[in-house]
Coordinates of C-alpha atoms in Angstrom, one line a residue:
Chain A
X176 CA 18.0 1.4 38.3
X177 CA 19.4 1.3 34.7
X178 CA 18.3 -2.6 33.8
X179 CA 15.0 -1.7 36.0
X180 CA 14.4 1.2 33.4
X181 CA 15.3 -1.4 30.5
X182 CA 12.8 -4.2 31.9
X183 CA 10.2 -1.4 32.2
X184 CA 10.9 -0.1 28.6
X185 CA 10.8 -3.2 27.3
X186 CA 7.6 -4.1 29.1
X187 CA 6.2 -1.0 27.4
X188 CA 7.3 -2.1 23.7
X189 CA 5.9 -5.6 24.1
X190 CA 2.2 -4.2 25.6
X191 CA 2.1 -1.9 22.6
X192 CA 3.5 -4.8 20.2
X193 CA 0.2 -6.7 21.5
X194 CA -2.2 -4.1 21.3
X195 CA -1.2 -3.0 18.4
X196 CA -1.4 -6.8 16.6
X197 CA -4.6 -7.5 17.9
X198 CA -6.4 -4.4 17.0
X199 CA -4.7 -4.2 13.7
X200 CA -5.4 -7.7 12.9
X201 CA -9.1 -8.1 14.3
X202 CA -9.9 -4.7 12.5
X203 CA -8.7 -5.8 9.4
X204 CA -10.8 -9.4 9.7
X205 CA -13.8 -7.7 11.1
X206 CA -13.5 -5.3 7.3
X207 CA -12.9 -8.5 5.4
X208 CA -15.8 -10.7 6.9
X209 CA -18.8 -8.2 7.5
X210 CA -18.3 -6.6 3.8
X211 CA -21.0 -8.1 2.1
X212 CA -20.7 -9.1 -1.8
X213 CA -24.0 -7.9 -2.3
X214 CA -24.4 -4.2 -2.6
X215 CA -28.0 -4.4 -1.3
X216 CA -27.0 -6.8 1.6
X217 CA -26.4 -3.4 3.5
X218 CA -30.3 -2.2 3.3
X219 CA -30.7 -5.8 4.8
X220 CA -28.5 -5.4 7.9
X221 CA -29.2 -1.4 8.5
X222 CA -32.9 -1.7 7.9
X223 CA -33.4 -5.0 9.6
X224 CA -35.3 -6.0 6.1
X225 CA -36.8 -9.8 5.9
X226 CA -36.3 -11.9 2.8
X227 CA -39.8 -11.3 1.4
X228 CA -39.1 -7.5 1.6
X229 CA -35.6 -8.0 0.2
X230 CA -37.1 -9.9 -2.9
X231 CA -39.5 -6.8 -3.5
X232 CA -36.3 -4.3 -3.3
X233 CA -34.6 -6.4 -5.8
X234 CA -37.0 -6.7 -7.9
X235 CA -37.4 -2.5 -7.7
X236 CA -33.6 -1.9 -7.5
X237 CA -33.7 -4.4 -11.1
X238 CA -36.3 -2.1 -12.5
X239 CA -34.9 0.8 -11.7
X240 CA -31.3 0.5 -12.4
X241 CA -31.4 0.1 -16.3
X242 CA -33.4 3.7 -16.7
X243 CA -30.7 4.8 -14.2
X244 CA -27.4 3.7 -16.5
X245 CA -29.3 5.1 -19.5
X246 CA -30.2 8.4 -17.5
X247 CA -26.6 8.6 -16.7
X248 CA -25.4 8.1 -19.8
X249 CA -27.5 11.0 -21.0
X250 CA -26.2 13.3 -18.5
X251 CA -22.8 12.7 -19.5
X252 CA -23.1 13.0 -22.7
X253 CA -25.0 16.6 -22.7
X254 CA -22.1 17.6 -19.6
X255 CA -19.5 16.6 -22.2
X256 CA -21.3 19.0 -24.5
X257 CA -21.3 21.5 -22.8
X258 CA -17.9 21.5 -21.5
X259 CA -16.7 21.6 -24.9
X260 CA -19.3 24.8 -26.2
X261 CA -17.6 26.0 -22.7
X262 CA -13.8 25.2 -23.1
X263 CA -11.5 28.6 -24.3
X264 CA -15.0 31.1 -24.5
X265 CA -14.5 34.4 -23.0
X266 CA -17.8 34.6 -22.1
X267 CA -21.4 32.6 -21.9
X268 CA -23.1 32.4 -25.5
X269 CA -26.9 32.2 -25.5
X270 CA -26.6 28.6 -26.8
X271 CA -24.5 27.8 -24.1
X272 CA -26.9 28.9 -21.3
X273 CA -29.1 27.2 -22.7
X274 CA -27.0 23.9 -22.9
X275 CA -26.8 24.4 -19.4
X276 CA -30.4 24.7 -18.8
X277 CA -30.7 21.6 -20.8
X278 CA -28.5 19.8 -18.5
X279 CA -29.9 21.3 -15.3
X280 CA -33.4 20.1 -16.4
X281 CA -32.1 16.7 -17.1
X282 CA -30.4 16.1 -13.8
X283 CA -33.7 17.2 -12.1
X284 CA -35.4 14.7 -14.0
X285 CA -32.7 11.8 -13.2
X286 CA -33.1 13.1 -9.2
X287 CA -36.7 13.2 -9.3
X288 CA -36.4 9.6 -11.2
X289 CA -34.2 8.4 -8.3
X290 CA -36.1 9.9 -5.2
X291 CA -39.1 8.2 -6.9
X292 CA -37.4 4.9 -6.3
X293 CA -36.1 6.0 -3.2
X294 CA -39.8 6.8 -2.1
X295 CA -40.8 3.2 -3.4
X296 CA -38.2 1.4 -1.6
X297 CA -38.9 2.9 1.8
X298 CA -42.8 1.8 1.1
X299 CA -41.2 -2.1 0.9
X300 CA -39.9 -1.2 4.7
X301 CA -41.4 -0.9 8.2
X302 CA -42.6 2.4 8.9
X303 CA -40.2 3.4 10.9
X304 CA -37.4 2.0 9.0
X305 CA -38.8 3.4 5.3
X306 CA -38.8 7.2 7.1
X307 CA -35.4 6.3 8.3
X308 CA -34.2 5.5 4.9
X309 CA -35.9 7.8 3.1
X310 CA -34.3 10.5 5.2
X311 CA -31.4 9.4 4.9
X312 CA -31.4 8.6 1.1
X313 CA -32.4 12.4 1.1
X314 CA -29.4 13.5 2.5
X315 CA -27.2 11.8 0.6
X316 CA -28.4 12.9 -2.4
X317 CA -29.8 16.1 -1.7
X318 CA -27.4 17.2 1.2
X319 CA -24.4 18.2 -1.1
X320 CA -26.5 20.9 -2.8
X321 CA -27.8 21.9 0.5
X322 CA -24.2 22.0 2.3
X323 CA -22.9 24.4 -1.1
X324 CA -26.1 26.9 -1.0
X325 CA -26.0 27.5 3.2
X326 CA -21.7 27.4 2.8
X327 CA -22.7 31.0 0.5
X328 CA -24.6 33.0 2.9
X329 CA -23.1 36.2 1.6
X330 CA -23.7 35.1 -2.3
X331 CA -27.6 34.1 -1.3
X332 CA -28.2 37.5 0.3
X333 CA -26.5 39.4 -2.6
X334 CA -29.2 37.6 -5.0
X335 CA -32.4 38.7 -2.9
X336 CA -30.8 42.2 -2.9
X337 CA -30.5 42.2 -6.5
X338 CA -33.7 40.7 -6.8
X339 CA -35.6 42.9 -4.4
Chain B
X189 CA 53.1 -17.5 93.1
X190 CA 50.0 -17.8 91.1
X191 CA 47.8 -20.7 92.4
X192 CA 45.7 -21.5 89.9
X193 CA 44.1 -24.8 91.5
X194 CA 44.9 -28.2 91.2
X195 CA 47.8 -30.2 92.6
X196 CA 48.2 -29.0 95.7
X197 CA 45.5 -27.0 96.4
X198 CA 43.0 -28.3 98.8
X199 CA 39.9 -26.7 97.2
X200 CA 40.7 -28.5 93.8
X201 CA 37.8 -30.1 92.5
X202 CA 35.3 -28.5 94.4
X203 CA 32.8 -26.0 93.1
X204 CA 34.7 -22.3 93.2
X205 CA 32.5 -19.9 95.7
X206 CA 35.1 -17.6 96.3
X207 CA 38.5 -16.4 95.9
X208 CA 40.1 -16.2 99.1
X209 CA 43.3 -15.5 97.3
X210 CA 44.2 -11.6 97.4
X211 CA 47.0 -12.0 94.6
X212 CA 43.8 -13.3 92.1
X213 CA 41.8 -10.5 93.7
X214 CA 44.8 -8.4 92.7
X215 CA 45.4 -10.3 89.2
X216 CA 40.9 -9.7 88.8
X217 CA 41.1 -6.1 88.9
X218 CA 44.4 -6.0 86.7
X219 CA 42.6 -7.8 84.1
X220 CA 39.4 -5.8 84.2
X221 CA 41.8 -2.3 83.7
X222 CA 43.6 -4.2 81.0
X223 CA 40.5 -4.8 79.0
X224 CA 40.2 -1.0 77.5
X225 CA 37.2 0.1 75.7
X226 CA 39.2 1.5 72.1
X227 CA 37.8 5.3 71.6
X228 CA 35.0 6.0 69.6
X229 CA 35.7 7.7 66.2
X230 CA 34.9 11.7 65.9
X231 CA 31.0 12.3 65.8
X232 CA 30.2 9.0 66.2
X233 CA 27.0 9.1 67.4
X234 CA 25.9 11.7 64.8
X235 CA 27.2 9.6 61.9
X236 CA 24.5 6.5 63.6
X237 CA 21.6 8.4 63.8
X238 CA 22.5 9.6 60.1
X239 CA 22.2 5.9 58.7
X240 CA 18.9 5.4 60.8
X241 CA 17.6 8.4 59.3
X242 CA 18.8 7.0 56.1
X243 CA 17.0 4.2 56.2
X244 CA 13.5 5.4 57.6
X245 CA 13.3 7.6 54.8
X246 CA 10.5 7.0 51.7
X247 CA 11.1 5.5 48.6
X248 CA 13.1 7.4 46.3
X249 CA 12.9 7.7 42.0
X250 CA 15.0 4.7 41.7
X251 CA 13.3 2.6 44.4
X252 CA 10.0 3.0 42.9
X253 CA 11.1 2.2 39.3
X254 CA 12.6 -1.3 40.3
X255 CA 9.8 -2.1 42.2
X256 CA 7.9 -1.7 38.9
X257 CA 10.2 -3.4 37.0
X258 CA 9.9 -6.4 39.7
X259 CA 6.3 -6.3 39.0
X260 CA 6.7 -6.4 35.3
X261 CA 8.5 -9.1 35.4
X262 CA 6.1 -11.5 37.8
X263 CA 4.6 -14.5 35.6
X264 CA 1.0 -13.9 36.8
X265 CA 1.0 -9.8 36.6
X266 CA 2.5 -9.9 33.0
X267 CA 0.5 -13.0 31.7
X268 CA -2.8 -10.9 32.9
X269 CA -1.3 -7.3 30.9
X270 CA -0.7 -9.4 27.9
X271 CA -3.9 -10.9 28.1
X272 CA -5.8 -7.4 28.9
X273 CA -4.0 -5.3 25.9
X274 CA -5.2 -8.6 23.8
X275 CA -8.5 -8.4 24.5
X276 CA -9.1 -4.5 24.3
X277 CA -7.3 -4.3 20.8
X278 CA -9.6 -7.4 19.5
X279 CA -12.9 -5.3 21.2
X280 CA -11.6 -2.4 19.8
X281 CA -10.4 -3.5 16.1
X282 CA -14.1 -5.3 15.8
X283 CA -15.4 -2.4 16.4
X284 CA -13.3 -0.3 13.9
X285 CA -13.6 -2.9 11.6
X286 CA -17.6 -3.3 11.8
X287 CA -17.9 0.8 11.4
X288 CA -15.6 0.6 8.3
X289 CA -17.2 -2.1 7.0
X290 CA -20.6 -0.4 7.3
X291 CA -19.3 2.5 5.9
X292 CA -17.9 0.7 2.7
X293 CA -21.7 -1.2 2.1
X294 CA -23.6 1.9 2.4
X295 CA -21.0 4.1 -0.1
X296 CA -21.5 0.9 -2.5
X297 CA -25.5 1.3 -2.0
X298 CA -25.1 5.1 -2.7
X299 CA -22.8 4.8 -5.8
X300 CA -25.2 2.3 -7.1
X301 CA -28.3 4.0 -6.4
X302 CA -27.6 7.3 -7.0
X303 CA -24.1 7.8 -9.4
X304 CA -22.3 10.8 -8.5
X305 CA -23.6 12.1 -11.4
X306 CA -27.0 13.0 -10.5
X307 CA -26.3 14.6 -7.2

C-alpha cells in the first residue's frame, strides 16, 4: 500500500509537471506571436477592418496624433501650474480656481478633439463595427468619469439639495 | 503365518478376487483402526468459515489504492494521461495567451489614442 501511494503520488506530480509546461509554455508563445508591432494592427483584427479601410485610419490616426502630443503637452503644462499655485495653500485662491477652470476647459477641448477622431474612425468601419467601436472608445475614455460620479451617490444628492 | 502370495501359494499370479484368508481379513481391519483420523484443532470449523468470509469481502482502502497505482503504471493508460494533460494545457495556454495578447494591443490603441491625460 505504501509504494502504491508513492507510484500514485508520483503519477500526480508528473500530470501536473505536464500540464503545467504546456499551458505555461503555449501561453507564453500564444502572448509573444499574436502581439502585433503595430499599435493599430489591433482595430484590424477586432474590427475585421480591410486594408483599404486600414490605409484611411492611418492616414486619420497620422493626422490626428500630432494635435494630440501638442494637446497633451498643453495640459500638462497648465496641470503643472496648477499644482504648484496649489502645493502648501491653506485654501483655494480666486486665481487658482480659475487655473482650474482653465485646465478643466482644456481637457474638454482635448476630449472633444479625441471623440471627434474617434467619431471619424468608426465612419472608415462597417456599420456595425463603427457603433461597436465607437461604443467602446466611449467607455474607455468616458467610463472613468462615469464609474467616479455613480461611486458618490451620497455626494451627488447632497449637491441637488444644496442646489434645490 | 502371513501368506502374502507367491512361492507357494497356488493363487500366485492370478488376478486377486478375494481373500479367503481370515488372518488378512484380520490384519484388513487392523490396518483400517490403525489409520486414525488426528483430532481437529479447537473451533475449527469456525476459524474456516472465518477465512471464507475473509475472502468474499469487498475491496478495502489499500486494495483500491494499488489497483490504481497498477493502472498508473500501464504503458497505454499513462501514455494517453500524459498525452490528455498535454493537450488541455496547450488549448488552455492559447487561449490565455490570445486574451492577454488582445488585451495588451487594445491598452496600446487606448494609450495611443487617448493618453491618460485626457481622460
Amino acid at each position: 500500500m505504501h509504494r502504491s501511494f508513492i507510484v500514485i503520488l508520483g503519477a500526480l506530480g508528473i500530470g501536473a509537471a505536464v500540464f503545467a509546461a504546456s499551458y505555461f509554455g503555449s501561453k507564453r508563445v500564444a502572448v509573444m506571436t499574436m502581439c502585433p508591432a503595430d499599435d493599430l494592427s489591433w482595430l484590424r483584427t477586432e474590427y475585421h477592418l480591410n486594408d483599404a479601410e486600414m490605409a484611411h485610419i492611418r492616414q486619420l490616426d497620422k493626422d490626428y496624433l500630432p494635435q494630440c502630443a501638442k494637446m497633451c503637452a498643453l495640459v500638462a503644462k497648465r496641470n503643472a501650474e496648477v499644482q504648484a499655485m496649489l502645493d502648501g495653500k491653506a485654501n483655494v485662491t480666486a486665481e487658482a480656481k480659475n487655473q482650474l477652470i482653465q485646465l478643466a476647459n482644456l481637457r474638454a477641448q482635448c476630449q472633444a478633439h479625441m471623440l471627434q477622431h474617434f467619431i471619424a474612425v468608426s465612419q472608415v468601419m462597417p456599420p456595425e463595427e463603427g457603433r461597436r467601436y465607437l461604443a467602446e472608445m466611449e467607455k474607455i475614455t468616458l467610463g472613468t468619469h462615469r464609474e467616479v460620479e455613480q461611486s458618490m451617490p451620497a455626494m451627488s444628492t447632497g449637491h441637488e439639495d444644496g442646489a434645490n | 503365518m502371513l501368506n502374502y502370495g507367491g512361492g507357494a501359494n497356488p493363487a500366485a499370479g492370478e488376478p486377486m478376487k478375494t481373500n479367503p484368508n481370515p488372518e488378512d481379513a484380520k490384519l484388513s481391519g487392523l490396518l483400517r483402526e490403525a489409520r486414525v483420523s488426528p483430532p481437529l484443532p479447537p473451533r475449527f470449523q469456525e476459524r474456516v468459515w472465518r477465512r471464507i468470509e475473509a475472502g468474499e469481502t469487498p475491496a478495502t482502502s489499500g486494495s483500491w489504492l494499488d489497483a490504481l497505482a497498477i493502472l498508473v503504471l500501464r504503458p497505454r493508460f499513462a501514455c494517453a494521461t500524459v498525452t490528455a494533460l498535454m493537450l488541455a494545457g496547450i488549448v488552455l495556454g492559447t487561449r490565455q495567451g490570445a486574451q492577454i495578447a488582445k488585451q495588451d494591443a487594445q491598452a496600446r490603441y487606448v494609450a495611443m489614442a487617448a493618453p491618460d491625460i485626457l481622460r
